[in-house]
Amino acid sequence: MNADHLAGAGRRGRLGLRLAAVAVAGVTVATLAPTAAVAAGVEVPAAVGAAGTEEERRRPAVDLGPELRALVERGGATAAVGEARENGRRAWRDAAGVVDLGSGRAARADGRFRIGSVTKTFVSTVVLQLVDEGRLRLDDPVERYLPGIVPNGGAITLRQLLNHTSGLFDYLEDQRFLYHDDASLRSYLAKGRWTDFRPEDLVAVSAGHAPYFAPGQGWHYSNTNYILTGMIIRKVTGRTWQREVERRIVGPLRLDATTFPGSSPGIPGPHAHGYVQLPEGPADITLINPTVADAAGNGISTAADLDRFHAALFGGRLLSPARLAEMTTAVPAPMIAAHYGLGLIRYDLPCGEVWGHTGGIPGYNTILLGARDGSRQFALSFNVLEGAETDETGAAIDAFFMKAACGAGPAARDGRVGSPLKLLR
């Protein structure tokens, strides 16, 4: 998702509870003070080994364990889990940190987490399947499917929704989704996080603001685009976007740990908790009503499931070659120093390009990226203590990202190269 949801001004410097793109200057992303877990009186384990099969115990082609552990040991994340796959086989998996600050139980490599805007890639894939079936056309106007729902809907196409060139205002940049001080954060924790939103409510918030630009005349990440996309899926299929993702992607690929929970506030199965910082210490933010994210960021998954989804998508199992070519036709996205296709981000690195998406929702950040030819994928989830950021986590995330994408060669080691990564929420 994109704007700073409940993002604090003043003391928090708009770095608080962010459901939005972390457009941090330079190459870093949202960061967390190294002392966060220690301040809570918990000794955070450095790492938990992968499960016990022979394949998982073998030495990986690229060992990302040190970079993962750095998120906890120096970056201060309370938990981090990751997996990398190469040529259809798991090459590495690990976990670091704790499930929760109260018990200090070690995080699990198979733990589930909220995936934020990585949900958009699932939703876009469903749309492109419907295009393959002749039930949608990318250059049809929004007005054709949702008459009267959005101003100027006759001039905005489905393609422009998917690649964020519609110009529509991001509802999460509205002041009602921002917090400005500890009092408003406490109010959100006590009441606001349980609010139930309909997609129409979120679109109406956007419609109350002027667009960023005329359709097709710029690029601005806007979660409103994917709220509308989810509504179009329901209009065309007669089923919710969640149900369509489940029957078209989750079921066929056997992504058994992936869910799209609607309004349910919990995370099923094993998972690490998310936290936000208050003056008296960390407050648990794991439970929220995720209807505020809807088709823009409602999903829950694991690193293993995300890697399998990426491999299937780029391996040609979900879309025709023509639709995958359209999905990877990307426009410049200067806000994130990258290019954006249809529900996909392309990062251009010294070692080549990587494709995927990043995501975040309170307490959770996710990275899912890999090679265009489907030969390599890597997924990472880490739990930041919102509001207690330093530069350390940004450096640790950059190090993980560059090594996972480029291996252990000069491009990954050269600090002068840096990472263009921006986490989108």
CSV table of C-alpha atoms in Angstrom, one decimal:
chain,number,residue,atom,x,y,z
A,1,MET,CA,0.0,0.0,0.0
A,2,ASN,CA,1.2,3.5,-0.5
A,3,ALA,CA,0.6,6.6,1.7
A,4,ASP,CA,1.7,6.7,5.3
A,5,HIS,CA,-1.3,5.1,7.0
A,6,LEU,CA,-1.7,6.7,10.4
A,7,ALA,CA,1.8,8.1,9.8
A,8,GLY,CA,3.0,10.3,12.6
A,9,ALA,CA,3.9,13.9,12.1
A,10,GLY,CA,6.1,16.0,14.5
A,11,ARG,CA,8.1,13.7,16.8
A,12,ARG,CA,7.3,10.6,14.7
A,13,GLY,CA,8.3,12.4,11.5
A,14,ARG,CA,5.6,10.6,9.5
A,15,LEU,CA,7.4,7.3,10.3
A,16,GLY,CA,4.7,5.8,12.4
A,17,LEU,CA,2.1,3.1,11.5
A,18,ARG,CA,2.7,3.0,7.8
A,19,LEU,CA,0.4,1.2,5.5
A,20,ALA,CA,2.1,3.0,2.6
A,21,ALA,CA,5.1,3.3,0.3
A,22,VAL,CA,8.1,3.9,2.4
A,23,ALA,CA,9.7,6.4,0.1
A,24,VAL,CA,12.8,6.9,2.2
A,25,ALA,CA,15.5,9.1,0.8
A,26,GLY,CA,18.5,7.3,-0.7
A,27,VAL,CA,18.4,3.5,-0.8
A,28,THR,CA,17.1,2.6,2.7
A,29,VAL,CA,13.7,1.4,3.8
A,30,ALA,CA,11.8,1.6,7.1
A,31,THR,CA,14.1,1.0,10.0
A,32,LEU,CA,14.0,-0.1,13.5
A,33,ALA,CA,16.1,0.7,16.5
A,34,PRO,CA,18.5,-2.1,17.4
A,35,THR,CA,17.5,-1.9,21.1
A,36,ALA,CA,13.8,-2.3,20.5
A,37,ALA,CA,13.5,-6.0,21.6
A,38,VAL,CA,16.1,-5.5,24.4
A,39,ALA,CA,14.1,-2.6,25.7
A,40,ALA,CA,11.2,-5.0,26.1
A,41,GLY,CA,13.3,-7.2,28.2
A,42,VAL,CA,13.6,-10.0,25.7
A,43,GLU,CA,16.7,-11.7,24.5
A,44,VAL,CA,16.1,-12.2,20.7
A,45,PRO,CA,17.6,-15.4,19.3
A,46,ALA,CA,19.9,-14.8,16.2
A,47,ALA,CA,18.4,-17.5,14.1
A,48,VAL,CA,16.4,-20.7,13.8
A,49,GLY,CA,17.7,-23.3,11.3
A,50,ALA,CA,15.6,-24.5,8.4
A,51,ALA,CA,13.6,-27.7,8.6
A,52,GLY,CA,15.4,-31.0,8.6
A,53,THR,CA,15.3,-32.4,5.2
A,54,GLU,CA,18.6,-33.2,3.5
A,55,GLU,CA,17.9,-30.7,0.8
A,56,GLU,CA,17.3,-28.0,3.4
A,57,ARG,CA,20.5,-28.9,5.3
A,58,ARG,CA,22.7,-28.7,2.3
A,59,ARG,CA,24.9,-25.6,1.8
A,60,PRO,CA,22.9,-23.0,-0.2
A,61,ALA,CA,24.3,-21.5,-3.4
A,62,VAL,CA,23.9,-18.1,-1.6
A,63,ASP,CA,23.8,-18.2,2.1
A,64,LEU,CA,21.5,-15.3,3.2
A,65,GLY,CA,21.6,-16.3,6.9
A,66,PRO,CA,24.1,-13.6,7.9
A,67,GLU,CA,21.9,-10.9,6.2
A,68,LEU,CA,18.8,-12.3,7.8
A,69,ARG,CA,20.3,-12.4,11.3
A,70,ALA,CA,21.6,-8.8,10.8
A,71,LEU,CA,18.0,-7.6,10.7
A,72,VAL,CA,17.6,-8.8,14.3
A,73,GLU,CA,21.2,-8.4,15.7
A,74,ARG,CA,21.9,-4.9,14.2
A,75,GLY,CA,18.7,-3.8,12.5
A,76,GLY,CA,16.6,-4.6,15.5
A,77,ALA,CA,13.6,-6.3,13.8
A,78,THR,CA,11.8,-8.5,16.3
A,79,ALA,CA,11.5,-11.3,13.7
A,80,ALA,CA,12.5,-12.1,10.1
A,81,VAL,CA,11.9,-15.1,7.9
A,82,GLY,CA,13.1,-15.8,4.4
A,83,GLU,CA,13.5,-18.3,1.6
A,84,ALA,CA,15.3,-18.5,-1.7
A,85,ARG,CA,14.6,-20.9,-4.6
A,86,GLU,CA,16.7,-21.8,-7.6
A,87,ASN,CA,15.6,-23.8,-10.6
A,88,GLY,CA,12.5,-25.1,-8.7
A,89,ARG,CA,14.3,-26.2,-5.6
A,90,ARG,CA,14.6,-24.6,-2.2
A,91,ALA,CA,18.2,-23.3,-1.9
A,92,TRP,CA,17.9,-21.6,1.5
A,93,ARG,CA,15.5,-21.0,4.3
A,94,ASP,CA,15.9,-19.5,7.7
A,95,ALA,CA,14.3,-17.5,10.5
A,96,ALA,CA,15.6,-15.1,13.2
A,97,GLY,CA,14.1,-13.3,16.2
A,98,VAL,CA,11.1,-14.1,18.3
A,99,VAL,CA,7.4,-14.9,17.8
A,100,ASP,CA,6.5,-12.4,20.4
A,101,LEU,CA,8.3,-10.2,22.9
A,102,GLY,CA,6.4,-11.6,25.9
A,103,SER,CA,7.4,-15.3,25.5
A,104,GLY,CA,10.6,-14.9,23.6
A,105,ARG,CA,9.8,-18.1,21.6
A,106,ALA,CA,11.9,-18.4,18.5
A,107,ALA,CA,10.4,-17.4,15.2
A,108,ARG,CA,9.7,-20.2,12.7
A,109,ALA,CA,10.9,-20.3,9.1
A,110,ASP,CA,7.4,-21.5,8.1
A,111,GLY,CA,5.6,-18.7,9.9
A,112,ARG,CA,2.8,-16.8,8.2
A,113,PHE,CA,2.8,-13.0,7.9
A,114,ARG,CA,0.7,-10.2,6.3
A,115,ILE,CA,2.0,-9.5,2.8
A,116,GLY,CA,0.6,-6.0,2.2
A,117,SER,CA,0.9,-4.9,-1.4
A,118,VAL,CA,2.3,-8.2,-2.6
A,119,THR,CA,-1.5,-8.9,-2.7
A,120,LYS,CA,-1.6,-6.7,-5.8
A,121,THR,CA,0.4,-9.2,-7.9
A,122,PHE,CA,-2.2,-11.9,-7.1
A,123,VAL,CA,-5.1,-9.6,-8.0
A,124,SER,CA,-3.4,-8.5,-11.3
A,125,THR,CA,-2.8,-12.1,-12.2
A,126,VAL,CA,-6.5,-12.8,-11.9
A,127,VAL,CA,-7.4,-9.9,-14.1
A,128,LEU,CA,-5.0,-11.0,-16.8
A,129,GLN,CA,-6.5,-14.5,-16.6
A,130,LEU,CA,-9.9,-12.9,-17.2
A,131,VAL,CA,-8.4,-11.1,-20.2
A,132,ASP,CA,-7.0,-14.4,-21.5
A,133,GLU,CA,-10.6,-15.7,-21.2
A,134,GLY,CA,-12.0,-12.8,-23.2
A,135,ARG,CA,-14.1,-11.5,-20.2
A,136,LEU,CA,-12.1,-8.3,-19.7
A,137,ARG,CA,-10.1,-6.0,-21.9
A,138,LEU,CA,-7.2,-4.0,-20.5
A,139,ASP,CA,-8.1,-0.9,-22.4
A,140,ASP,CA,-11.8,-0.9,-21.4
A,141,PRO,CA,-12.8,2.1,-19.3
A,142,VAL,CA,-13.6,1.7,-15.6
A,143,GLU,CA,-17.0,3.2,-16.4
A,144,ARG,CA,-18.0,0.1,-18.4
A,145,TYR,CA,-17.8,-2.1,-15.3
A,146,LEU,CA,-18.5,0.4,-12.5
A,147,PRO,CA,-20.7,3.1,-13.8
A,148,GLY,CA,-20.7,6.3,-11.8
A,149,ILE,CA,-18.3,4.9,-9.1
A,150,VAL,CA,-15.4,7.2,-9.9
A,151,PRO,CA,-15.1,10.6,-11.4
A,152,ASN,CA,-13.9,10.6,-15.0
A,153,GLY,CA,-14.3,6.8,-15.1
A,154,GLY,CA,-14.9,6.9,-18.8
A,155,ALA,CA,-11.3,8.1,-19.4
A,156,ILE,CA,-9.6,5.7,-17.0
A,157,THR,CA,-8.7,2.2,-18.3
A,158,LEU,CA,-8.2,-1.1,-16.4
A,159,ARG,CA,-4.6,-1.0,-17.6
A,160,GLN,CA,-4.1,2.4,-16.0
A,161,LEU,CA,-5.5,1.0,-12.7
A,162,LEU,CA,-3.0,-1.9,-12.8
A,163,ASN,CA,0.1,0.2,-13.6
A,164,HIS,CA,-0.8,3.2,-11.4
A,165,THR,CA,-1.2,5.7,-14.3
A,166,SER,CA,-4.8,6.5,-13.6
A,167,GLY,CA,-4.0,9.6,-11.6
A,168,LEU,CA,-6.6,8.7,-8.9
A,169,PHE,CA,-5.9,9.9,-5.4
A,170,ASP,CA,-4.6,7.3,-3.0
A,171,TYR,CA,-7.3,7.1,-0.3
A,172,LEU,CA,-4.6,6.3,2.3
A,173,GLU,CA,-3.2,9.8,1.9
A,174,ASP,CA,-6.4,11.2,3.3
A,175,GLN,CA,-5.9,12.7,6.8
A,176,ARG,CA,-8.3,10.3,8.4
A,177,PHE,CA,-5.8,7.5,7.8
A,178,LEU,CA,-2.9,9.4,9.4
A,179,TYR,CA,-1.9,9.7,13.0
A,180,HIS,CA,-0.1,12.8,14.3
A,181,ASP,CA,0.8,12.1,17.9
A,182,ASP,CA,0.7,9.4,20.6
A,183,ALA,CA,-2.9,10.2,21.4
A,184,SER,CA,-4.1,9.6,17.9
A,185,LEU,CA,-2.0,6.4,17.8
A,186,ARG,CA,-3.6,5.2,21.0
A,187,SER,CA,-7.0,5.9,19.6
A,188,TYR,CA,-6.2,3.8,16.5
A,189,LEU,CA,-5.0,1.0,18.7
A,190,ALA,CA,-8.1,1.1,20.8
A,191,LYS,CA,-10.7,1.6,18.2
A,192,GLY,CA,-9.5,2.5,14.7
A,193,ARG,CA,-7.9,-0.7,13.8
A,194,TRP,CA,-11.2,-2.6,14.2
A,195,THR,CA,-13.1,-0.4,11.7
A,196,ASP,CA,-14.8,-2.3,8.9
A,197,PHE,CA,-14.5,-0.7,5.5
A,198,ARG,CA,-16.5,-1.5,2.3
A,199,PRO,CA,-14.5,-1.0,-1.0
A,200,GLU,CA,-17.1,1.7,-1.9
A,201,ASP,CA,-16.2,3.6,1.3
A,202,LEU,CA,-12.5,3.6,0.3
A,203,VAL,CA,-13.2,4.7,-3.3
A,204,ALA,CA,-15.4,7.5,-1.9
A,205,VAL,CA,-12.6,8.8,0.2
A,206,SER,CA,-10.4,9.0,-3.0
A,207,ALA,CA,-13.2,10.7,-5.0
A,208,GLY,CA,-13.3,13.5,-2.5
A,209,HIS,CA,-9.8,14.6,-3.6
A,210,ALA,CA,-8.5,16.0,-6.9
A,211,PRO,CA,-6.6,13.5,-9.1
A,212,TYR,CA,-2.8,13.8,-9.2
A,213,PHE,CA,-2.9,14.2,-13.0
A,214,ALA,CA,-5.1,13.4,-16.0
A,215,PRO,CA,-5.3,9.6,-16.8
A,216,GLY,CA,-2.2,8.3,-18.5
A,217,GLN,CA,-0.2,11.6,-17.9
A,218,GLY,CA,2.0,10.5,-15.0
A,219,TRP,CA,2.7,7.8,-12.4
A,220,HIS,CA,1.7,7.8,-8.8
A,221,TYR,CA,1.3,4.7,-6.6
A,222,SER,CA,-2.4,4.6,-5.5
A,223,ASN,CA,-4.1,1.9,-3.6
A,224,THR,CA,-7.4,3.2,-4.9
A,225,ASN,CA,-6.5,1.6,-8.2
A,226,TYR,CA,-6.6,-1.9,-6.8
A,227,ILE,CA,-9.7,-1.4,-4.7
A,228,LEU,CA,-11.4,-0.6,-8.0
A,229,THR,CA,-9.8,-3.6,-9.6
A,230,GLY,CA,-11.2,-5.9,-6.9
A,231,MET,CA,-14.6,-4.4,-7.5
A,232,ILE,CA,-14.3,-5.1,-11.2
A,233,ILE,CA,-13.4,-8.7,-10.6
A,234,ARG,CA,-16.6,-9.1,-8.6
A,235,LYS,CA,-18.7,-7.4,-11.2
A,236,VAL,CA,-17.4,-9.6,-14.0
A,237,THR,CA,-17.3,-13.0,-12.2
A,238,GLY,CA,-20.0,-12.6,-9.6
A,239,ARG,CA,-17.5,-13.7,-6.9
A,240,THR,CA,-15.2,-11.6,-4.6
A,241,TRP,CA,-11.7,-11.0,-5.7
A,242,GLN,CA,-10.6,-13.1,-2.7
A,243,ARG,CA,-12.6,-16.1,-4.0
A,244,GLU,CA,-11.2,-15.7,-7.5
A,245,VAL,CA,-7.6,-15.6,-6.2
A,246,GLU,CA,-8.3,-18.7,-4.1
A,247,ARG,CA,-9.9,-20.8,-6.9
A,248,ARG,CA,-7.5,-19.6,-9.7
A,249,ILE,CA,-4.1,-19.4,-7.9
A,250,VAL,CA,-4.1,-20.6,-4.3
A,251,GLY,CA,-5.9,-23.9,-5.0
A,252,PRO,CA,-4.2,-25.0,-8.2
A,253,LEU,CA,-0.7,-24.2,-6.8
A,254,ARG,CA,-1.5,-25.7,-3.4
A,255,LEU,CA,-0.5,-22.5,-1.5
A,256,ASP,CA,-2.0,-24.0,1.7
A,257,ALA,CA,-0.7,-21.2,4.0
A,258,THR,CA,-2.0,-18.3,1.8
A,259,THR,CA,-5.2,-16.7,2.8
A,260,PHE,CA,-7.1,-13.5,2.0
A,261,PRO,CA,-9.1,-13.0,5.2
A,262,GLY,CA,-11.7,-10.3,4.5
A,263,SER,CA,-12.5,-8.7,7.9
A,264,SER,CA,-11.0,-11.4,10.1
A,265,PRO,CA,-8.4,-9.7,12.3
A,266,GLY,CA,-6.2,-12.7,13.1
A,267,ILE,CA,-3.3,-14.5,11.3
A,268,PRO,CA,-4.0,-18.2,11.2
A,269,GLY,CA,-1.3,-20.7,12.0
A,270,PRO,CA,2.2,-19.9,13.4
A,271,HIS,CA,3.3,-16.3,13.0
A,272,ALA,CA,5.4,-13.6,14.5
A,273,HIS,CA,3.7,-10.6,16.1
A,274,GLY,CA,4.0,-7.0,14.9
A,275,TYR,CA,4.5,-4.0,17.1
A,276,VAL,CA,4.3,-0.2,17.2
A,277,GLN,CA,6.3,1.9,19.6
A,278,LEU,CA,4.7,4.0,22.4
A,279,PRO,CA,6.6,5.9,25.1
A,280,GLU,CA,6.1,3.1,27.6
A,281,GLY,CA,7.3,0.5,25.1
A,282,PRO,CA,6.1,-1.7,22.2
A,283,ALA,CA,2.3,-2.2,21.7
A,284,ASP,CA,1.1,-5.3,19.8
A,285,ILE,CA,-0.5,-4.5,16.5
A,286,THR,CA,-0.8,-8.0,15.1
A,287,LEU,CA,-4.6,-8.0,15.1
A,288,ILE,CA,-6.2,-5.5,12.7
A,289,ASN,CA,-9.3,-5.5,10.5
A,290,PRO,CA,-7.6,-5.7,7.1
A,291,THR,CA,-10.6,-4.4,5.1
A,292,VAL,CA,-8.8,-1.1,5.1
A,293,ALA,CA,-6.4,-2.8,2.6
A,294,ASP,CA,-8.9,-4.9,0.7
A,295,ALA,CA,-7.6,-5.9,-2.8
A,296,ALA,CA,-4.7,-3.5,-2.3
A,297,GLY,CA,-3.1,-5.4,0.5
A,298,ASN,CA,-5.3,-7.9,2.4
A,299,GLY,CA,-3.2,-11.1,2.0
A,300,ILE,CA,-1.4,-13.5,4.4
A,301,SER,CA,1.2,-16.0,3.3
A,302,THR,CA,4.6,-17.6,3.9
A,303,ALA,CA,7.9,-17.2,2.2
A,304,ALA,CA,7.6,-20.7,0.7
A,305,ASP,CA,4.2,-20.0,-0.8
A,306,LEU,CA,5.3,-16.6,-2.2
A,307,ASP,CA,8.3,-18.2,-3.9
A,308,ARG,CA,6.1,-20.9,-5.4
A,309,PHE,CA,3.6,-18.3,-6.7
A,310,HIS,CA,6.4,-16.2,-8.2
A,311,ALA,CA,7.9,-19.4,-9.9
A,312,ALA,CA,4.6,-20.4,-11.3
A,313,LEU,CA,3.8,-16.9,-12.6
A,314,PHE,CA,7.1,-16.4,-14.4
A,315,GLY,CA,7.3,-20.0,-15.4
A,316,GLY,CA,4.2,-19.6,-17.5
A,317,ARG,CA,1.8,-21.7,-15.4
A,318,LEU,CA,-0.7,-19.0,-14.7
A,319,LEU,CA,-0.9,-16.8,-17.8
A,320,SER,CA,-0.5,-17.1,-21.6
A,321,PRO,CA,2.8,-15.7,-23.0
A,322,ALA,CA,1.0,-12.7,-24.4
A,323,ARG,CA,-0.6,-11.8,-21.1
A,324,LEU,CA,2.7,-12.3,-19.2
A,325,ALA,CA,4.4,-10.0,-21.8
A,326,GLU,CA,1.7,-7.3,-21.0
A,327,MET,CA,2.2,-7.8,-17.3
A,328,THR,CA,5.9,-7.2,-17.6
A,329,THR,CA,5.5,-4.1,-19.9
A,330,ALA,CA,6.6,-1.5,-17.4
A,331,VAL,CA,6.4,2.3,-17.2
A,332,PRO,CA,8.9,4.5,-15.3
A,333,ALA,CA,8.0,4.8,-11.6
A,334,PRO,CA,10.1,7.6,-10.3
A,335,MET,CA,8.5,7.6,-6.8
A,336,ILE,CA,10.2,4.2,-6.2
A,337,ALA,CA,13.2,4.5,-8.5
A,338,ALA,CA,12.0,1.5,-10.5
A,339,HIS,CA,9.6,0.6,-13.3
A,340,TYR,CA,6.0,-0.7,-12.8
A,341,GLY,CA,4.2,-3.2,-15.0
A,342,LEU,CA,0.7,-4.6,-14.2
A,343,GLY,CA,0.9,-5.4,-10.6
A,344,LEU,CA,4.7,-6.0,-10.8
A,345,ILE,CA,7.8,-3.9,-10.0
A,346,ARG,CA,11.0,-4.1,-12.1
A,347,TYR,CA,14.2,-3.2,-10.3
A,348,ASP,CA,17.3,-2.7,-12.6
A,349,LEU,CA,20.4,-3.7,-10.8
A,350,PRO,CA,24.1,-4.0,-11.8
A,351,CYS,CA,23.6,-7.8,-12.0
A,352,GLY,CA,20.4,-7.5,-14.1
A,353,GLU,CA,16.7,-7.0,-13.5
A,354,VAL,CA,14.5,-8.5,-10.9
A,355,TRP,CA,10.7,-8.6,-10.9
A,356,GLY,CA,8.1,-8.9,-8.1
A,357,HIS,CA,6.6,-6.7,-5.5
A,358,THR,CA,7.1,-5.4,-2.0
A,359,GLY,CA,4.5,-4.8,0.7
A,360,GLY,CA,3.7,-3.6,4.1
A,361,ILE,CA,0.9,-3.3,6.6
A,362,PRO,CA,1.3,-2.3,10.3
A,363,GLY,CA,3.9,-4.5,11.9
A,364,TYR,CA,4.9,-6.4,8.7
A,365,ASN,CA,7.1,-5.8,5.7
A,366,THR,CA,7.5,-8.2,2.7
A,367,ILE,CA,9.8,-8.5,-0.3
A,368,LEU,CA,9.0,-11.0,-3.1
A,369,LEU,CA,11.4,-10.7,-6.1
A,370,GLY,CA,13.1,-12.9,-8.6
A,371,ALA,CA,14.3,-13.5,-12.2
A,372,ARG,CA,12.2,-12.8,-15.2
A,373,ASP,CA,12.9,-16.3,-16.6
A,374,GLY,CA,11.5,-17.9,-13.4
A,375,SER,CA,14.8,-19.5,-12.4
A,376,ARG,CA,15.2,-17.8,-9.1
A,377,GLN,CA,13.0,-16.3,-6.4
A,378,PHE,CA,13.5,-14.9,-2.9
A,379,ALA,CA,11.0,-13.9,-0.3
A,380,LEU,CA,11.5,-12.0,3.0
A,381,SER,CA,9.3,-10.9,5.8
A,382,PHE,CA,10.5,-8.8,8.7
A,383,ASN,CA,8.7,-7.2,11.6
A,384,VAL,CA,9.5,-3.6,12.3
A,385,LEU,CA,8.7,-1.8,15.5
A,386,GLU,CA,6.9,1.1,13.9
A,387,GLY,CA,8.0,4.5,15.3
A,388,ALA,CA,11.4,3.3,16.6
A,389,GLU,CA,13.4,3.5,13.4
A,390,THR,CA,17.1,4.1,12.8
A,391,ASP,CA,19.3,3.7,9.7
A,392,GLU,CA,20.4,0.3,10.7
A,393,THR,CA,17.5,-1.7,9.4
A,394,GLY,CA,17.6,0.1,6.0
A,395,ALA,CA,21.2,-1.0,5.6
A,396,ALA,CA,20.4,-4.5,6.6
A,397,ILE,CA,17.5,-4.8,4.2
A,398,ASP,CA,19.6,-3.4,1.4
A,399,ALA,CA,22.3,-5.9,2.1
A,400,PHE,CA,19.8,-8.8,2.0
A,401,PHE,CA,18.2,-7.5,-1.2
A,402,MET,CA,21.4,-7.0,-3.1
A,403,LYS,CA,22.9,-10.4,-2.0
A,404,ALA,CA,19.6,-12.3,-2.8
A,405,ALA,CA,19.3,-10.6,-6.2
A,406,CYS,CA,22.9,-10.5,-7.2
A,407,GLY,CA,24.6,-13.3,-5.3
A,408,ALA,CA,27.9,-12.8,-3.5
A,409,GLY,CA,29.7,-11.1,-6.5
A,410,PRO,CA,31.0,-7.6,-6.7
A,411,ALA,CA,27.6,-6.1,-7.5
A,412,ALA,CA,26.3,-7.3,-4.2
A,413,ARG,CA,29.4,-6.3,-2.2
A,414,ASP,CA,30.1,-2.9,-3.6
A,415,GLY,CA,28.5,-0.4,-1.2
A,416,ARG,CA,28.8,2.3,-3.9
A,417,VAL,CA,26.2,0.5,-6.0
A,418,GLY,CA,23.4,0.5,-3.4
A,419,SER,CA,19.9,-0.8,-3.7
A,420,PRO,CA,16.9,1.1,-5.2
A,421,LEU,CA,14.5,-0.8,-3.0
A,422,LYS,CA,11.4,1.0,-1.8
A,423,LEU,CA,8.8,-0.9,0.1
A,424,LEU,CA,5.3,-0.4,-1.2
A,425,ARG,CA,2.3,-0.7,1.0
